[in-house]
Amino acid sequence: MQLDVRLPIGLMFVLFGVILAIFGLVSDPALYEQHSLGVNINLYWGLVQAVFGAVMLVLVWRGKQKAAAGQ
Amino acid sequence: MPHANIELHLIDYILLITYFVFVLGIGFVLRRSVSGSKDFFESGRSLPAWICALGFIGANLGAQEVMGMAASGAKYGIMTSHFYWVGAIPAMVFVAVFMMPFYYGSKARSVPEYLKLRFDEKTRGFNALTFAAMTIMSSGISMFALAKLLNAILGWNFHVCIIASGVIVLAYIFMGGLTSAIYNEVLQFFLIVLGFLPLVLLGLKDIGGWDGLVAKLTPVATNQGFAGDSFVRSWSVTGSPSDNPMGIEWFGLAMGLGFVLSFGYWCTDFLVVQRAMAAKDMGAARRTPILAAVPKMLFPALVILPGMIAIGLHAAGGKFQLPSANGTIDYNMVVPTMLAHYFPTGMLGLGLTALMASFMSGMAGNVTAFNTVWTYDIYQGYIKKDGTDAHYLAVGRWTTVVGILLSMAAAYAAASWNNIMDTLQLVFAFVNAPLFATFLLGMFWKRTTGHGAFFGLITGTLAAALHHFLVIAKGAEVGLKGGVLGIVHTYPSDMAQNFWTAIFAWTGCFIATILISLVTAQKKTDAELGGLVYSLTPKIKEHDDHWYQRPAVLGIIILACAAGLNLLFW
C-alpha cells in the first residue's frame, strides 16, 4: 500500500495552522501594525491553513473507508 | 547592494524545520514502495491524474519562476501573463490531447527513448546528452540562486546552504525515487499557494484594490514613455514594439513565445513529460497536463500581481520601497522585499519556507529527469545493455548522488564563472529551440526519417546560432548577446531577439527535416512505427469515459477560459 499524499499535506498544514493561530493569539498586536496593515495575519491565515489541512485529512479518511468497502 | 535584511525568530525556525521533517519523512515512508527500477524512475506508472498534474506544475513552479515572474510583472506589467495564457496553456492542451498517446502508449520510458524508437540511435543520443547536461546545469543554477538569496537576506553561510540543499534533495530522491519527488512537488505546490496568497491579498489591500493598482501604474507607464494603461493591457499595446515595455510586437509574441518556445518546452521537455508518464493509465496521463493547466492559468494572480503591486507602491513613494542601486531597481528582490514588508514573524517563516521549497523542487525535478535519462538512455543504451533490473535500480540511486554532486559543481561554476554559464545556457537555448519541429513531424508525418530528424535538428540549432549572432538587441553589447557576425537587424529588446531566434530555429529545422526525409530512405517499417506515429496508431476509444474525463472536451474548456482571460485584459 502506497502512502496517500494527502496525509502528510493534511498533517503539515494542520500543524502549521495551529502553530500560527496560537502565535497570532499571544503575540503583540504592534507586530501587525508594523507589517500586515493591522491584520492579525498569523491568526487568520493560520485558521485558513488548519481548515485546509483538516479537509485533506477528511479526504484521506474517506478514501480509506471507500477502499475498505470495496474489498 | 542594499537588501531586505530579514531576522527570523523561533517560530519561523519551527515552521521551517517542520517542513523539512515532512519532506524527508515522505521519502522515508516511500522507500518501502520502491522495489524495482520502474518504481524508482516511473513511479510504477501508478499515480492518479491529480497528483501527476500538481507534480507537473510543481516541478515547473521553481523559485526562478516565482521570483522571475514577479520581477517581470514589475518590469512589464500584465504583459507578463503571455508566458501563461499564450506561452503555456495552448501547449499544455496540445501535449495532452495529441502527444501523450505516443509518449504513454509507446514502450518509451523517456523522451529520448521515444526518439530512438521513432527515429534512430543518433537522434536519441544527441537529445539524451544535451538534456542530461541541461538538467544538471539548471539544478546547479537553482542551488546557486538559493544559496545566494539566503546569504543575502538571512546572512546564512553560502557553502552550508549549497551542501544542506543538496543533501536534503538527495536524501528524499535516493529513498523514494520519482514518487518521492512528485509527492514533494505536490506538498510544495500547496505551500507556495498558501504561503503567497496572503501576500497578494495584503498588497492589494495596501494599494487600494485593482482600481488603486491601475491608478498607481499609470504614472509608472507614462514615465517610461508609454500610454497610461500599458501596464494593465496585454494585447492592445502590441501593435508596435515601441508601444510596450516588453519591446515586442504581436506576431513575434504569438509565434516565438506562443508557438515555438512554449510547445518546445511543454511538449518535449522530459522534466515535465516524466510527471505525466508516471500516471496510472492513458486517461490519467492525458488528463495530467490539462488538470495542471487550471492552476497554471490562475498563477499570474499569485506571481505576476505581486510584481505589479510592488512597482506601483514603489513609484508612489510610500512606505514600501524596492531596493535599488544607483537608481536601478533590483527587480529580482520583489518577492523577498514584499515578504519582509508585509509578513510579521510567523507568516514570514512560512513565506520563506515556501520560497526555499520552490528552489528545491526545481532541483529535484531536474535531478529525477537526469537520473532516468542517464540510466535508461545513456547507461543502458551505450554502457551496459543487459543488466538486471536490480542493477539499473542501483545505478539510478547512485546516479542521484552523482547528479547532486555535479549540480553542486555547477552551482560553484555559476558563482565563479558567470560567462561560462551564460554561454552554456545560450548553446542549450539553440539546441532546444528547434526540437518541437522534430517531434511534430515525427508524430504526424510517417515519412520523416532518422537522418531527416537528426540533421534537421542540427540545421535548426545552427539557424538559431546564426540568427542570434547576426542580430542584436537595442543597447546590448556585441558578444554573447549577438552581433558577432555582423548586425543585419536590431531588435527593440532582447526578448524580441530571443523569440525571433526561436522562430528561425524552428523553421530551419522544419524545412530541413522535410527535405532530408524526402531524399533519404525510411528504415523503419510501418509495423515498427505503430504506436509512435499518428496515422499508424489505433485511435483511443473514449466512449467509456464520462464527458468530463475526455481530454478533448476538457482541453476545449481550458482553451476557452484562456481566451477569455486574454480578452479580459486585452
XYZ file of C-alpha atoms in Angstrom:
641
model
C 0.000 0.000 0.000
C 1.474 3.314 -1.055
C 1.342 6.422 1.097
C -1.660 8.691 0.447
C -0.040 12.060 -0.338
C -2.963 13.888 1.270
C -1.945 12.537 4.671
C 1.369 14.433 5.003
C -0.207 17.505 3.371
C -3.104 17.451 5.818
C -0.919 16.854 8.867
C 1.576 19.528 7.910
C -0.980 22.259 7.299
C -2.979 21.442 10.434
C 0.274 21.713 12.360
C 1.316 24.957 10.591
C -2.169 26.401 11.061
C -2.408 25.603 14.760
C 1.097 26.915 15.479
C 0.444 30.170 13.584
C -3.020 30.703 15.051
C -1.799 30.229 18.632
C 1.136 32.521 17.964
C -1.297 35.041 16.497
C -3.361 34.977 19.705
C -0.438 35.519 22.067
C 1.730 37.875 20.006
C 1.876 41.651 20.411
C -0.645 43.456 18.141
C 2.051 46.047 17.380
C 3.696 43.399 15.188
C 0.691 43.526 12.859
C 0.505 47.315 12.850
C 4.112 47.345 11.725
C 3.781 44.720 8.976
C 0.413 43.468 7.860
C -1.709 46.658 7.840
C -3.071 45.876 11.310
C -4.450 42.486 10.223
C -3.537 39.609 12.524
C -2.447 37.557 9.556
C -0.903 34.823 11.709
C -4.229 34.128 13.403
C -6.479 34.364 10.351
C -4.230 32.655 7.841
C -3.328 30.051 10.445
C -7.023 29.190 10.702
C -7.330 29.013 6.905
C -4.418 26.560 6.788
C -5.787 24.472 9.637
C -9.138 24.165 7.858
C -7.401 23.252 4.575
C -5.325 20.609 6.350
C -8.398 19.217 8.107
C -10.246 18.883 4.787
C -7.272 16.920 3.413
C -7.362 14.596 6.427
C -11.110 14.038 5.993
C -10.434 13.074 2.361
C -7.784 10.581 3.477
C -10.237 9.067 5.957
C -12.992 8.842 3.332
C -10.563 7.271 0.880
C -9.764 4.580 3.439
C -13.464 3.937 4.072
C -14.076 3.543 0.357
C -11.106 1.215 -0.061
C -12.327 -0.878 2.875
C -15.860 -1.020 1.454
C -14.546 -2.009 -1.968
C -12.675 -5.029 -0.676
C 23.800 46.122 -2.774
C 21.102 47.009 -0.222
C 18.864 44.139 0.703
C 15.869 43.367 2.793
C 17.599 42.160 5.896
C 15.340 39.661 7.497
C 15.589 38.485 11.047
C 13.976 35.173 11.867
C 12.578 34.197 15.246
C 11.990 30.888 16.981
C 8.543 30.374 15.456
C 9.908 30.886 11.935
C 12.547 28.235 12.540
C 9.916 25.856 13.942
C 7.880 26.142 10.727
C 10.961 25.727 8.568
C 12.162 22.638 10.423
C 8.646 21.126 10.465
C 8.577 21.401 6.682
C 11.887 19.631 6.246
C 10.815 16.887 8.631
C 7.811 16.268 6.374
C 9.927 16.389 3.201
C 12.348 13.787 4.499
C 9.535 11.815 6.138
C 7.794 11.381 2.779
C 10.994 9.961 1.293
C 11.473 7.703 4.306
C 7.954 6.250 4.154
C 8.090 5.830 0.372
C 11.384 3.931 0.393
C 9.418 0.732 1.098
C 7.375 1.064 -2.083
C 10.447 1.130 -4.340
C 11.132 -2.457 -5.350
C 12.367 -2.079 -8.920
C 13.624 0.410 -11.458
C 10.097 1.043 -12.741
C 9.073 2.241 -9.264
C 12.159 4.411 -8.948
C 12.111 6.066 -12.391
C 8.441 5.938 -13.366
C 6.594 5.749 -10.015
C 5.482 2.297 -11.182
C 3.079 4.121 -13.542
C 0.578 4.097 -10.708
C -0.329 7.679 -9.765
C -3.753 9.301 -10.167
C -4.065 12.230 -12.576
C -4.451 14.970 -9.955
C -1.175 14.054 -8.223
C 0.695 13.941 -11.533
C -0.890 17.253 -12.505
C 0.235 19.027 -9.344
C 3.696 17.456 -9.709
C 3.727 18.561 -13.352
C 3.008 22.132 -12.342
C 5.050 21.994 -9.117
C 8.181 20.920 -10.981
C 7.697 23.925 -13.240
C 6.951 26.299 -10.336
C 10.564 26.658 -9.277
C 11.816 29.697 -7.457
C 13.188 31.223 -10.657
C 9.612 31.207 -11.868
C 8.188 32.710 -8.683
C 10.845 35.408 -8.350
C 11.396 35.902 -12.087
C 7.715 36.336 -12.932
C 7.281 38.832 -10.090
C 10.287 40.719 -11.470
C 8.715 40.670 -14.954
C 5.409 41.812 -13.507
C 7.201 44.853 -12.107
C 9.081 45.488 -15.353
C 6.400 44.750 -17.949
C 3.059 44.672 -16.123
C 0.237 42.386 -17.207
C 2.000 41.564 -20.496
C 3.924 39.034 -18.420
C 0.731 36.955 -18.478
C 1.636 36.000 -22.045
C 4.039 33.483 -20.512
C 0.921 31.768 -19.120
C -2.172 32.358 -21.229
C -0.281 32.259 -24.537
C 3.044 30.657 -23.698
C 1.768 27.691 -21.675
C -1.939 26.817 -21.811
C -2.298 26.003 -25.551
C 0.846 23.844 -25.483
C -0.318 22.016 -22.351
C -3.621 21.179 -24.023
C -1.788 20.077 -27.173
C 0.590 17.727 -25.378
C -2.350 16.190 -23.508
C -4.667 15.641 -26.448
C -2.254 14.913 -29.290
C 1.136 13.833 -27.963
C 0.539 11.925 -24.743
C -0.916 8.935 -26.647
C 2.536 8.404 -28.202
C 4.616 9.071 -25.106
C 2.475 6.993 -22.784
C 1.203 4.487 -25.312
C 4.598 3.517 -26.731
C 7.157 1.443 -24.879
C 9.335 4.521 -24.364
C 10.288 5.270 -20.773
C 11.688 8.714 -21.548
C 11.514 11.380 -24.230
C 14.943 10.451 -25.697
C 13.834 6.820 -25.807
C 10.815 7.859 -27.857
C 13.258 9.425 -30.339
C 15.187 6.158 -30.534
C 12.046 4.130 -31.241
C 10.701 6.653 -33.728
C 13.947 7.675 -35.443
C 17.357 6.230 -34.636
C 20.178 5.960 -32.159
C 21.967 9.184 -33.073
C 18.883 11.366 -32.630
C 18.298 9.781 -29.225
C 21.940 10.154 -28.221
C 22.031 13.833 -29.189
C 18.857 14.589 -27.249
C 19.822 12.478 -24.209
C 23.273 14.034 -23.826
C 22.180 17.643 -24.267
C 19.186 17.089 -21.997
C 21.288 15.463 -19.266
C 23.781 18.321 -19.348
C 20.973 20.857 -19.262
C 19.238 19.338 -16.229
C 22.471 19.382 -14.248
C 23.058 22.984 -15.174
C 19.521 24.047 -14.236
C 19.725 22.186 -10.967
C 23.060 23.845 -10.195
C 21.723 27.283 -11.041
C 18.736 26.712 -8.702
C 21.114 25.702 -5.964
C 23.340 28.718 -6.543
C 20.380 31.116 -6.595
C 19.022 29.653 -3.349
C 22.364 29.929 -1.552
C 22.945 33.460 -2.840
C 19.487 34.608 -1.757
C 19.671 33.061 1.720
C 23.120 34.523 2.143
C 21.904 37.980 1.129
C 18.678 38.207 3.116
C 19.369 35.985 6.126
C 23.147 36.087 6.248
C 23.375 32.294 6.114
C 26.673 30.776 5.011
C 26.756 30.218 1.233
C 28.572 26.864 1.368
C 26.328 25.492 4.097
C 23.252 26.400 2.014
C 24.658 24.570 -1.028
C 25.504 21.446 0.936
C 22.300 21.402 3.012
C 20.011 21.835 -0.001
C 21.953 19.163 -1.893
C 21.798 16.660 0.954
C 18.062 17.128 1.558
C 17.135 16.712 -2.106
C 19.498 13.752 -2.400
C 18.014 12.054 0.645
C 14.428 12.091 -0.471
C 15.081 11.111 -4.080
C 17.554 8.380 -3.084
C 14.935 6.838 -0.816
C 11.709 7.261 -2.729
C 12.680 7.971 -6.344
C 10.293 9.769 -8.669
C 7.266 9.233 -6.410
C 9.089 10.993 -3.591
C 9.962 13.899 -5.893
C 6.369 14.164 -7.156
C 4.825 13.954 -3.660
C 7.135 16.716 -2.515
C 6.219 18.793 -5.552
C 2.546 18.437 -4.575
C 3.331 19.451 -0.998
C 5.359 22.391 -2.246
C 2.583 23.428 -4.636
C 0.169 23.888 -1.738
C 2.859 25.543 0.351
C 3.527 28.147 -2.345
C -0.156 28.856 -2.895
C -0.949 29.114 0.817
C 2.291 30.968 1.533
C 1.987 33.638 -1.171
C -1.756 34.204 -1.397
C -1.872 36.349 1.778
C 0.994 38.405 0.345
C -1.120 39.250 -2.698
C -4.168 39.977 -0.528
C -2.237 42.306 1.796
C -0.558 44.006 -1.157
C -3.909 44.585 -2.872
C -5.406 45.930 0.340
C -2.480 48.307 0.700
C -2.656 49.663 -2.847
C -6.438 50.085 -2.817
C -7.624 47.050 -4.770
C -7.496 46.622 -8.542
C -8.624 50.216 -9.169
C -5.909 51.516 -6.892
C -3.354 49.361 -8.700
C -4.430 50.656 -12.124
C -4.221 54.236 -10.870
C -0.744 53.745 -9.381
C 0.566 52.018 -12.517
C -0.475 54.873 -14.807
C 2.451 57.149 -13.848
C 4.806 54.136 -13.997
C 3.819 53.644 -17.638
C 3.799 57.298 -18.671
C 7.195 57.935 -17.028
C 8.660 55.277 -19.320
C 7.047 56.938 -22.332
C 4.150 54.510 -22.827
C 0.387 55.038 -22.836
C -1.083 55.244 -19.332
C -2.796 51.856 -19.459
C 0.087 49.892 -20.990
C 0.932 48.089 -17.724
C -2.589 46.687 -17.462
C -3.144 45.771 -21.132
C -1.805 42.591 -22.688
C -2.526 42.783 -26.446
C -3.757 46.250 -27.413
C -0.247 47.657 -26.826
C 1.493 45.134 -29.091
C 0.760 46.783 -32.458
C 4.322 48.064 -32.457
C 7.291 47.045 -30.251
C 7.777 50.657 -29.209
C 4.296 50.786 -27.641
C 5.004 48.378 -24.792
C 7.661 47.866 -22.106
C 8.488 44.358 -23.387
C 9.568 45.764 -26.763
C 7.833 43.089 -28.825
C 5.092 43.056 -31.466
C 2.139 40.647 -31.543
C 3.481 38.348 -34.266
C 6.824 37.618 -32.608
C 4.975 37.127 -29.348
C 2.401 34.709 -30.727
C 4.801 32.721 -32.923
C 8.032 32.867 -30.929
C 6.661 32.526 -27.423
C 3.186 31.122 -28.017
C 4.202 28.543 -30.578
C 7.910 27.665 -30.797
C 9.211 28.191 -27.270
C 6.081 27.151 -25.450
C 5.381 23.981 -27.441
C 9.087 23.170 -27.361
C 9.111 23.238 -23.582
C 5.756 21.724 -22.591
C 5.627 19.085 -25.331
C 9.224 17.822 -25.442
C 10.928 18.586 -22.132
C 11.231 15.304 -20.262
C 11.239 17.143 -16.928
C 7.506 17.831 -17.247
C 6.562 14.937 -19.543
C 8.025 12.490 -16.992
C 5.360 13.570 -14.474
C 2.555 12.744 -16.875
C 4.186 9.422 -17.798
C 4.003 8.381 -14.129
C 0.188 8.300 -14.355
C -1.675 5.062 -13.753
C -3.346 4.785 -17.171
C -3.644 6.524 -20.536
C -6.659 8.582 -19.459
C -4.844 9.852 -16.369
C -1.682 10.607 -18.372
C -3.669 12.690 -20.850
C -5.618 14.496 -18.139
C -2.380 15.408 -16.306
C -1.336 18.438 -18.395
C -4.965 19.562 -18.701
C -5.620 19.489 -14.959
C -2.263 21.226 -14.492
C -3.447 23.984 -16.845
C -6.110 25.061 -14.342
C -3.704 26.299 -11.632
C -1.257 27.445 -14.335
C -3.958 29.730 -15.709
C -4.509 31.288 -12.274
C -0.847 31.683 -11.310
C -0.500 35.186 -12.774
C -2.578 36.365 -9.806
C -0.073 34.754 -7.467
C 3.263 35.554 -9.133
C 2.770 38.498 -11.531
C 0.382 40.584 -9.452
C 2.882 40.990 -6.552
C 5.384 42.483 -9.001
C 2.807 44.939 -10.336
C 1.758 45.905 -6.822
C 5.388 46.330 -5.769
C 6.304 48.684 -8.623
C 3.065 50.636 -8.128
C 3.764 51.182 -4.429
C 7.437 51.862 -5.063
C 6.680 54.533 -7.662
C 4.092 56.152 -5.404
C 6.898 56.711 -2.900
C 5.135 55.325 0.158
C 6.422 53.103 2.952
C 7.084 50.186 0.617
C 10.270 50.612 -1.416
C 12.136 48.159 -3.629
C 15.905 48.001 -3.157
C 17.814 49.915 -5.801
C 21.404 50.814 -6.539
C 22.346 53.978 -8.478
C 18.724 54.497 -9.438
C 18.367 50.994 -10.941
C 15.718 48.919 -9.232
C 16.701 45.364 -8.260
C 13.594 43.683 -9.683
C 14.650 40.219 -8.582
C 14.153 41.275 -4.985
C 10.408 41.945 -5.409
C 9.299 38.783 -3.622
C 11.782 38.800 -0.716
C 11.184 42.525 -0.148
C 7.427 42.055 -0.073
C 7.745 39.090 2.281
C 9.838 41.152 4.690
C 7.491 44.120 4.443
C 4.059 42.504 4.777
C 4.694 39.346 6.767
C 5.198 39.516 10.513
C 7.330 36.851 12.117
C 5.324 33.627 11.849
C 3.914 34.106 8.353
C 7.402 35.282 7.392
C 8.802 31.879 8.303
C 6.098 30.248 6.200
C 6.758 32.520 3.219
C 10.495 31.853 3.308
C 9.867 28.135 3.699
C 7.696 28.271 0.581
C 10.469 30.079 -1.282
C 13.095 27.517 -0.242
C 10.725 24.704 -1.109
C 10.316 26.047 -4.613
C 14.082 26.222 -5.135
C 14.473 22.645 -4.002
C 11.645 21.263 -6.080
C 13.255 22.927 -9.089
C 16.410 20.996 -8.273
C 14.613 17.727 -7.552
C 12.671 17.875 -10.805
C 15.894 18.206 -12.755
C 17.689 15.520 -10.796
C 14.922 12.930 -11.291
C 14.830 13.651 -15.025
C 18.627 13.405 -15.163
C 18.516 10.075 -13.305
C 16.169 8.485 -15.746
C 17.794 9.769 -18.910
C 21.261 8.855 -17.679
C 20.292 5.348 -16.563
C 17.950 4.344 -19.398
C 19.269 6.328 -22.334
C 22.979 6.627 -21.720
C 24.000 3.853 -19.316
C 21.636 1.149 -20.593
C 21.848 2.470 -24.135
C 25.615 2.627 -24.517
C 27.438 1.264 -21.484
C 25.726 -1.857 -20.172
C 22.785 -3.141 -22.195
C 21.984 -6.416 -20.421
C 21.968 -5.673 -16.685
C 19.347 -6.959 -14.259
C 16.577 -4.684 -13.038
C 18.195 -4.545 -9.586
C 21.382 -3.360 -11.265
C 19.627 -0.461 -13.014
C 17.841 0.459 -9.790
C 21.202 0.658 -8.019
C 22.655 2.669 -10.912
C 19.681 5.043 -10.659
C 20.200 5.535 -6.927
C 23.908 6.236 -7.325
C 23.261 8.442 -10.316
C 21.243 10.597 -7.919
C 24.356 11.041 -5.794
C 26.450 11.872 -8.867
C 23.724 14.204 -10.151
C 23.702 16.135 -6.878
C 27.495 16.360 -6.808
C 27.537 17.623 -10.395
C 24.811 20.136 -9.506
C 26.979 21.419 -6.684
C 29.875 21.754 -9.115
C 27.572 23.631 -11.480
C 26.473 25.884 -8.619
C 30.078 26.820 -7.890
C 30.727 27.275 -11.594
C 27.785 29.684 -11.707
C 29.256 31.529 -8.734
C 32.753 31.835 -10.203
C 32.481 31.826 -13.977
C 29.335 33.680 -14.860
C 30.356 33.841 -18.524
C 30.724 30.101 -18.925
C 27.241 29.531 -17.564
C 25.771 32.243 -19.794
C 27.487 30.688 -22.812
C 26.251 27.204 -21.944
C 22.713 28.472 -21.468
C 22.858 30.130 -24.843
C 24.105 26.929 -26.508
C 21.289 24.917 -24.919
C 18.762 27.515 -26.000
C 19.969 26.953 -29.584
C 19.684 23.177 -29.198
C 16.202 23.348 -27.664
C 14.549 25.829 -29.963
C 14.064 23.530 -32.987
C 13.049 20.377 -31.012
C 9.309 20.777 -31.391
C 9.576 20.686 -35.197
C 11.231 17.256 -34.947
C 8.518 15.871 -32.663
C 5.685 17.381 -34.673
C 6.948 15.851 -37.915
C 7.877 12.583 -36.200
C 4.448 12.121 -34.685
C 2.299 13.290 -37.589
C 4.231 12.506 -40.772
C 5.259 8.878 -41.048
C 7.691 9.612 -43.878
C 10.030 11.515 -41.504
C 13.333 9.600 -41.389
C 16.075 9.277 -38.800
C 18.557 11.193 -40.936
C 15.924 13.854 -41.547
C 15.307 14.246 -37.812
C 18.963 14.329 -36.813
C 20.257 16.655 -39.499
C 17.088 18.744 -39.234
C 17.874 19.292 -35.559
C 21.454 20.249 -36.363
C 20.222 22.660 -39.049
C 17.752 24.218 -36.621
C 20.434 24.612 -33.962
C 22.768 26.263 -36.474
C 19.954 28.502 -37.717
C 19.379 29.635 -34.142
C 23.069 30.393 -33.621
C 23.376 32.138 -36.974
C 20.340 34.347 -36.339
C 21.450 35.169 -32.806
C 24.914 36.286 -33.874
C 23.699 38.238 -36.912
C 21.356 40.470 -34.919
C 21.426 42.402 -31.681
C 19.010 43.962 -29.234
C 18.912 47.730 -28.822
C 21.540 48.846 -26.337
C 23.208 45.428 -25.993
C 26.951 44.902 -26.295
C 28.304 42.904 -29.231
C 29.426 39.488 -27.985
C 27.380 36.827 -26.220
C 24.288 38.979 -26.756
C 24.695 38.777 -30.521
C 26.092 40.804 -33.379
C 29.381 38.866 -33.590
C 28.893 38.014 -37.286
C 27.741 41.489 -38.176
C 24.480 43.272 -37.458
C 21.802 42.877 -40.110
C 18.931 43.779 -37.795
C 18.492 45.489 -34.435
C 15.607 44.313 -32.256
C 13.949 46.659 -29.791
C 14.550 44.244 -26.872
C 16.457 41.048 -26.104
C 13.129 39.307 -25.590
C 12.167 40.087 -29.182
C 15.572 38.816 -30.277
C 15.092 35.526 -28.374
C 11.584 34.972 -29.738
C 12.784 35.509 -33.294
C 15.812 33.242 -32.776
C 13.333 30.529 -31.806
C 11.192 31.194 -34.878
C 14.241 30.888 -37.163
C 15.426 27.711 -35.437
C 12.039 26.044 -35.700
C 11.543 26.999 -39.321
C 15.053 25.878 -40.270
C 14.569 22.519 -38.586
C 11.074 22.035 -40.032
C 12.138 22.677 -43.630
C 15.443 20.757 -43.395
C 13.752 17.731 -41.787
C 11.160 17.562 -44.576
C 13.723 17.975 -47.374
C 16.200 15.450 -45.959
C 13.419 12.961 -45.202
C 12.253 13.145 -48.809
C 15.690 12.242 -50.168
C 16.612 9.590 -47.575
C 15.108 6.127 -47.176
C 12.693 5.316 -44.359
C 14.403 2.470 -42.498
C 11.526 1.820 -40.108
C 8.649 -0.381 -41.235
C 5.038 0.624 -40.659
C 4.810 -2.113 -38.023
C 7.757 -0.637 -36.108
C 6.147 2.807 -36.222
C 2.812 1.615 -34.816
C 2.068 3.479 -31.571
C 4.640 6.141 -32.460
C 3.040 7.923 -35.408
C -0.486 9.300 -35.624
C -1.596 7.612 -38.845
C -0.310 4.179 -37.762
C -1.765 4.207 -34.239
C -5.285 2.967 -33.495
C -7.495 5.802 -32.229
C -8.120 5.755 -28.495
C -11.706 4.805 -27.674
C -13.105 7.172 -25.101
C -16.712 6.008 -25.097
C -16.385 4.548 -21.618
C -15.242 7.803 -20.062
C -17.591 10.448 -18.740
C -17.561 13.587 -20.879
C -15.685 15.438 -18.119
C -12.872 12.879 -18.308
C -12.282 13.238 -22.037
C -9.111 15.189 -22.787
C -10.523 16.868 -25.905
C -13.598 18.192 -24.073
C -11.538 19.379 -21.104
C -8.978 20.894 -23.466
C -11.594 22.962 -25.275
C -12.957 24.264 -21.962
C -9.439 25.235 -20.812
C -8.651 26.967 -24.123
C -11.913 28.911 -23.925
C -11.036 30.078 -20.407
C -7.544 31.144 -21.514
C -9.028 33.035 -24.464
C -11.434 34.734 -22.056
C -8.564 35.863 -19.824
C -6.721 37.270 -22.838
C -9.831 39.216 -23.818
C -10.407 40.438 -20.272
C -7.046 42.223 -20.239
C -6.892 42.881 -23.994
